[in-house]
Tab-separated table of C-alpha atoms (C1' of nucleotides) in Angstrom:
chain	number	residue	atom	x	y	z
A	403	MET	CA	22.345	-72.332	136.813
A	404	PRO	CA	21.933	-69.092	134.936
A	405	GLU	CA	21.966	-66.066	137.229
A	406	GLY	CA	25.123	-64.146	138.107
A	407	PRO	CA	25.627	-65.523	141.631
A	408	SER	CA	25.592	-69.085	140.291
A	409	MET	CA	28.511	-68.208	138.023
A	410	VAL	CA	30.455	-66.972	141.053
A	411	ILE	CA	29.757	-70.288	142.783
A	412	LEU	CA	31.035	-72.162	139.732
A	413	LYS	CA	34.163	-70.012	139.641
A	414	ASP	CA	34.773	-70.914	143.272
A	415	GLU	CA	34.207	-74.613	142.633
A	416	VAL	CA	36.799	-74.795	139.841
A	417	LYS	CA	39.499	-72.599	141.317
A	418	ALA	CA	41.766	-75.631	141.913
A	419	PHE	CA	42.050	-75.931	138.118
A	420	THR	CA	43.742	-72.544	137.817
A	421	GLY	CA	47.247	-72.949	136.378
A	422	LYS	CA	46.530	-76.468	135.145
A	423	LYS	CA	47.242	-77.561	131.607
A	424	VAL	CA	44.470	-78.905	129.399
A	425	LEU	CA	45.604	-82.275	128.069
A	426	ALA	CA	42.609	-82.683	125.781
A	427	ALA	CA	39.677	-80.530	124.752
A	428	THR	CA	36.648	-82.039	123.027
A	429	GLY	CA	32.933	-81.431	122.633
A	430	ASN	CA	30.194	-80.494	120.196
A	431	ALA	CA	30.379	-76.720	120.519
A	432	LYS	CA	30.568	-75.047	117.132
A	433	GLU	CA	32.547	-71.877	117.701
A	434	VAL	CA	35.464	-73.504	119.478
A	435	ASN	CA	38.857	-74.550	118.195
A	436	PHE	CA	39.457	-77.546	120.442
A	437	LYS	CA	42.973	-78.032	119.095
A	438	ALA	CA	43.890	-74.508	120.140
A	439	ILE	CA	42.876	-75.226	123.731
A	440	THR	CA	44.762	-78.488	123.976
A	441	GLY	CA	48.087	-78.004	125.719
A	442	GLN	CA	47.166	-74.561	127.046
A	443	LYS	CA	47.267	-73.606	130.707
A	444	ILE	CA	44.272	-72.025	132.370
A	445	VAL	CA	45.387	-68.594	133.532
A	446	ALA	CA	42.237	-67.661	135.447
A	447	PHE	CA	38.501	-68.161	135.813
A	448	LYS	CA	36.329	-65.061	135.698
A	449	THR	CA	32.670	-64.194	135.519
A	450	TYR	CA	30.780	-61.353	133.929
A	451	GLY	CA	27.074	-61.274	134.603
A	452	LYS	CA	25.792	-64.665	133.459
A	453	HIS	CA	28.995	-65.412	131.553
A	454	PHE	CA	31.537	-67.892	132.883
A	455	LEU	CA	35.011	-67.222	131.519
A	456	ILE	CA	37.917	-69.635	131.192
A	457	CYS	CA	41.017	-67.569	130.498
A	458	PHE	CA	43.952	-68.924	128.517
A	459	PRO	CA	47.109	-66.914	127.679
A	460	LYS	CA	45.909	-65.780	124.252
A	461	PHE	CA	42.143	-66.189	124.316
A	462	THR	CA	39.167	-66.765	126.577
A	463	ILE	CA	36.424	-69.356	126.397
A	464	ARG	CA	33.042	-67.869	127.251
A	465	ILE	CA	30.298	-70.128	128.522
A	466	HIS	CA	26.679	-69.068	128.834
A	467	PHE	CA	24.349	-71.610	130.417
A	468	LEU	CA	21.128	-70.012	129.184
A	469	LEU	CA	18.122	-71.739	130.727
A	470	PHE	CA	19.170	-75.405	130.812
A	471	GLY	CA	22.943	-75.439	131.007
A	472	THR	CA	24.754	-77.655	133.487
A	473	TYR	CA	28.290	-78.677	134.336
A	474	ALA	CA	30.122	-81.553	136.003
A	475	ILE	CA	33.436	-81.266	137.837
A	476	ASN	CA	35.511	-84.460	137.854
A	477	ASP	CA	32.319	-86.196	136.870
A	478	VAL	CA	30.193	-86.786	133.768
A	479	ARG	CA	26.520	-86.540	132.949
A	480	ASN	CA	24.580	-88.786	130.632
A	481	ALA	CA	24.862	-86.406	127.697
A	482	GLN	CA	27.297	-85.131	125.099
A	483	PRO	CA	29.250	-82.191	126.505
A	484	ARG	CA	29.477	-78.961	124.539
A	485	LEU	CA	32.949	-78.626	126.000
A	486	SER	CA	35.021	-81.174	127.880
A	487	LEU	CA	38.442	-80.327	129.319
A	488	LYS	CA	40.687	-83.151	130.465
A	489	PHE	CA	43.567	-82.653	132.887
A	490	ALA	CA	46.217	-84.798	134.557
A	491	ARG	CA	45.201	-87.659	136.854
A	492	GLY	CA	41.777	-87.998	135.227
A	493	GLN	CA	40.585	-84.602	136.385
A	494	GLN	CA	38.019	-82.993	134.094
A	495	LEU	CA	35.562	-80.178	133.564
A	496	ASN	CA	32.425	-80.815	131.505
A	497	PHE	CA	29.892	-78.289	130.274
A	498	TYR	CA	26.507	-79.229	128.820
A	499	THR	CA	23.700	-77.491	126.939
A	500	CYS	CA	25.433	-74.152	127.003
A	501	ALA	CA	26.560	-71.560	124.481
A	502	VAL	CA	30.336	-71.666	124.106
A	503	LYS	CA	32.266	-68.926	122.344
A	504	THR	CA	35.877	-67.908	121.936
A	505	ILE	CA	36.917	-64.375	122.808
A	506	VAL	CA	40.208	-63.210	121.318
A	507	GLU	CA	40.025	-59.558	122.360
A	508	PRO	CA	41.293	-58.444	125.774
A	509	LEU	CA	38.418	-58.887	128.241
A	510	ASP	CA	38.568	-55.245	129.293
A	511	GLU	CA	37.619	-54.334	125.722
A	512	VAL	CA	34.690	-56.739	125.677
A	513	TYR	CA	33.264	-56.252	129.150
A	514	ASP	CA	32.395	-53.178	131.166
A	515	TRP	CA	32.870	-54.566	134.655
A	516	ARG	CA	30.977	-51.614	136.134
A	517	LYS	CA	27.771	-53.254	134.869
A	518	ASP	CA	28.236	-56.591	136.607
A	519	VAL	CA	26.268	-56.682	139.855
A	520	MET	CA	28.612	-59.330	141.285
A	521	HIS	CA	31.743	-57.320	140.486
A	522	LYS	CA	33.374	-55.005	142.991
A	523	LYS	CA	33.586	-52.377	140.256
A	524	PHE	CA	29.791	-52.308	139.837
A	525	ASP	CA	28.784	-48.669	139.450
A	526	GLU	CA	25.466	-48.202	141.174
A	527	ALA	CA	25.148	-44.517	140.309
A	528	ALA	CA	25.693	-45.269	136.616
A	529	ALA	CA	23.050	-47.986	136.792
A	530	VAL	CA	20.526	-45.664	138.442
A	531	GLU	CA	21.090	-43.218	135.609
A	532	ALA	CA	20.929	-45.852	132.869
A	533	MET	CA	17.611	-47.148	134.198
A	534	VAL	CA	15.750	-44.102	132.902
A	535	LYS	CA	17.427	-43.854	129.513
A	536	LYS	CA	14.270	-45.417	128.127
A	537	PRO	CA	11.773	-43.985	130.638
A	538	LYS	CA	8.688	-45.716	129.256
A	539	ARG	CA	9.969	-49.221	129.908
A	540	MET	CA	8.525	-51.337	132.677
A	541	VAL	CA	10.760	-51.830	135.697
A	542	CYS	CA	10.571	-55.621	135.230
A	543	ASP	CA	12.312	-55.217	131.856
A	544	VAL	CA	14.852	-52.727	133.185
A	545	LEU	CA	16.045	-55.015	135.977
A	546	LEU	CA	16.574	-57.812	133.468
A	547	ASP	CA	18.529	-55.544	131.107
A	548	GLN	CA	21.980	-57.131	130.989
A	549	ASP	CA	23.412	-53.869	129.679
A	550	ILE	CA	22.520	-52.256	133.018
A	551	PHE	CA	22.389	-55.105	135.546
A	552	ALA	CA	24.567	-57.880	134.127
A	553	GLY	CA	23.883	-61.036	136.094
A	554	VAL	CA	20.370	-60.211	137.271
A	555	GLY	CA	17.908	-62.918	136.267
A	556	ASN	CA	14.237	-63.575	136.765
A	557	ILE	CA	14.470	-64.767	140.365
A	558	ILE	CA	16.492	-61.748	141.429
A	559	LYS	CA	14.069	-59.498	139.567
A	560	ASN	CA	11.041	-60.900	141.361
A	561	GLU	CA	12.647	-60.830	144.801
A	562	VAL	CA	14.081	-57.312	144.510
A	563	LEU	CA	10.756	-55.884	143.333
A	564	PHE	CA	8.998	-57.547	146.240
A	565	ARG	CA	11.567	-56.436	148.804
A	566	LYS	CA	11.377	-52.837	147.601
A	567	LYS	CA	7.579	-52.972	147.275
A	568	VAL	CA	7.453	-52.066	143.583
A	569	ASN	CA	4.942	-53.530	141.137
A	570	PRO	CA	6.811	-55.076	138.178
A	571	LYS	CA	4.514	-53.294	135.708
A	572	SER	CA	5.601	-49.876	136.989
A	573	THR	CA	6.889	-47.416	134.404
A	574	ILE	CA	10.540	-46.823	135.229
A	575	GLY	CA	10.358	-43.095	134.472
A	576	LYS	CA	7.585	-42.677	137.034
A	577	ILE	CA	9.473	-44.306	139.871
A	578	PRO	CA	10.959	-41.692	142.244
A	579	LEU	CA	14.750	-41.377	142.245
A	580	ALA	CA	15.073	-42.624	145.823
A	581	LYS	CA	13.099	-45.744	144.975
A	582	ARG	CA	15.109	-46.312	141.831
A	583	LYS	CA	18.295	-46.075	143.875
A	584	ALA	CA	16.859	-48.555	146.344
A	585	LEU	CA	16.104	-51.014	143.554
A	586	ALA	CA	19.634	-50.770	142.123
A	587	ALA	CA	21.184	-51.177	145.563
A	588	ASP	CA	19.020	-54.178	146.360
A	589	ALA	CA	19.801	-55.822	143.025
A	590	VAL	CA	23.355	-56.055	144.336
A	591	LYS	CA	22.449	-56.846	147.939
A	592	TYR	CA	20.029	-59.612	147.027
A	593	SER	CA	22.455	-61.064	144.472
A	594	PHE	CA	24.983	-61.618	147.236
A	595	GLU	CA	22.310	-63.060	149.515
A	596	PHE	CA	21.343	-65.328	146.604
A	597	LEU	CA	24.995	-66.413	146.473
A	598	LYS	CA	25.144	-67.136	150.207
A	599	TRP	CA	21.812	-68.984	150.311
A	600	LYS	CA	22.497	-71.010	147.194
A	601	LYS	CA	25.846	-72.119	148.608
A	602	GLN	CA	24.010	-73.236	151.730
A	603	GLY	CA	21.352	-74.981	149.625
A	604	VAL	CA	18.571	-72.842	151.065
A	605	LEU	CA	17.891	-70.426	148.219
A	606	ALA	CA	14.295	-71.434	147.522
A	607	ALA	CA	13.483	-71.430	151.227
A	608	HIS	CA	14.206	-67.700	151.230
A	609	TRP	CA	11.958	-66.801	148.301
A	610	LYS	CA	9.390	-64.248	149.352
A	611	ALA	CA	7.795	-63.712	145.936
A	612	HIS	CA	9.246	-66.077	143.339
A	613	LYS	CA	6.925	-69.073	142.885
A	614	GLN	CA	4.871	-68.003	145.899
A	615	THR	CA	1.079	-68.152	145.992
A	616	THR	CA	0.493	-66.002	149.063
A	617	CYS	CA	2.129	-62.724	150.053
A	618	PRO	CA	4.245	-63.276	153.188
A	619	ARG	CA	3.622	-59.650	154.168
A	620	ASP	CA	-0.146	-59.406	154.086
A	621	GLY	CA	-1.494	-62.802	153.082
A	622	HIS	CA	-2.900	-61.436	149.845
A	623	LYS	CA	-2.927	-63.742	146.825
A	624	MET	CA	0.186	-63.322	144.697
A	625	THR	CA	-0.349	-62.389	141.069
A	626	LYS	CA	1.413	-64.398	138.388
A	627	ALA	CA	1.860	-62.600	135.085
A	628	TYR	CA	4.153	-62.196	132.102
A	629	PRO	CA	4.563	-58.431	131.825
A	630	GLY	CA	6.727	-56.167	129.710
A	631	GLN	CA	8.741	-56.763	126.580
A	632	THR	CA	10.637	-59.626	128.152
A	633	LYS	CA	7.419	-61.449	129.123
A	634	ARG	CA	9.228	-63.258	131.920
A	635	ARG	CA	7.260	-64.789	134.733
A	636	ALA	CA	6.519	-62.267	137.456
A	637	TYR	CA	5.153	-62.975	140.923
A	638	PHE	CA	3.938	-59.975	142.863
A	639	CYS	CA	1.449	-58.700	145.413
A	640	THR	CA	-0.865	-55.972	144.133
A	641	LEU	CA	-1.583	-54.919	147.720
A	642	CYS	CA	1.903	-54.122	148.991
A	643	GLN	CA	3.874	-53.589	145.782
A	644	GLN	CA	3.144	-50.094	144.535
A	645	LEU	CA	2.325	-49.476	140.894
A	646	TYR	CA	3.956	-46.330	139.527
A	647	THR	CA	2.388	-45.115	136.291
B	55	DT	C1'	1.855	-85.893	130.324
B	56	DG	C1'	2.450	-81.590	128.271
B	57	DG	C1'	3.597	-77.245	129.347
B	58	DA	C1'	6.547	-74.222	131.470
B	59	DA	C1'	11.002	-72.630	133.096
B	60	DT	C1'	17.050	-69.149	136.904
B	61	DG	C1'	17.797	-67.071	128.904
B	62	DT	C1'	19.505	-65.320	124.568
B	63	DT	C1'	19.807	-65.124	119.559
B	64	DG	C1'	19.006	-64.372	114.847
B	65	DG	C1'	16.232	-63.447	111.278
B	66	DA	C1'	11.720	-61.862	109.674
B	67	DA	C1'	8.773	-58.005	109.569
B	68	DC	C1'	7.928	-53.351	109.477
C	1223	DC	C1'	18.948	-49.357	107.118
C	1224	DG	C1'	17.453	-49.308	112.073
C	1225	DT	C1'	14.287	-51.141	115.416
C	1226	DT	C1'	11.099	-54.499	117.117
C	1227	DC	C1'	9.163	-58.864	117.667
C	1228	DC	C1'	8.901	-63.658	118.078
C	1229	DA	C1'	10.211	-68.419	117.007
C	1230	DA	C1'	13.844	-71.394	117.946
C	1231	DC	C1'	16.944	-73.736	120.856
C	1232	DA	C1'	17.143	-77.517	124.620
C	1233	DT	C1'	16.468	-80.199	129.216
C	1234	DT	C1'	14.207	-81.123	133.402
C	1235	DC	C1'	10.568	-81.071	136.440
C	1236	DC	C1'	5.912	-81.054	138.150
DNA sequence: TGGAATGTTGGAAC
DNA sequence: CGTTCCAACATTCC
């Protein structure tokens, strides 16, 4: 569920609920005033990075699915929902194993849309600059930095690094500007391909690096490691992905 | 079957 | 007091 493109898919799947009034709001989320939601109309659904946003006239409900979060539309799962919204004619939205928070500030004050790779306002030049603010970081950590590339997750990280032939352990400050630009551009490009392939149910079939054992380029054995400060699983080919140090 | 995984956070430690 | 690190959370799958 977690990466940015999946949130865009969810937004698309629930768009018929826009303008509908919540007849009842329940769940076991802690930071939510269920009474305040009841009777309110959904103004819009938005996404920011890995955040899914349900906008009401005076506040927004923010849902983060973390690693295990799921949802059910006009359906239920065999679990207690963190947040359950009931509508007319038995329609409902259910969210499970996610972090739910209430945002009372205007969204433009909370979110810098220029950092969201799925947003049309994404500012690639700003991202390229921000990447080297901490020049000693590994590129694998930089791509996962939600303050630079909101929405990029571990799959996108692995695929982009493979596509641009960069070793995840590379020091960001040592990567040439042109290559850094290419990485930022592909973070966006691949995210939209992720979106298209996931919608078609063929995302995993297009993985070139993630969870692969052999490099599709040269047949070399893929390395599996947990590099950087984030220690997230990285799959890469030491033959074709250049290490900048 | 136990460990690992599309992720973040909060509090301890320095 | 700021920064860094790691355990905790929680569910499903192989």
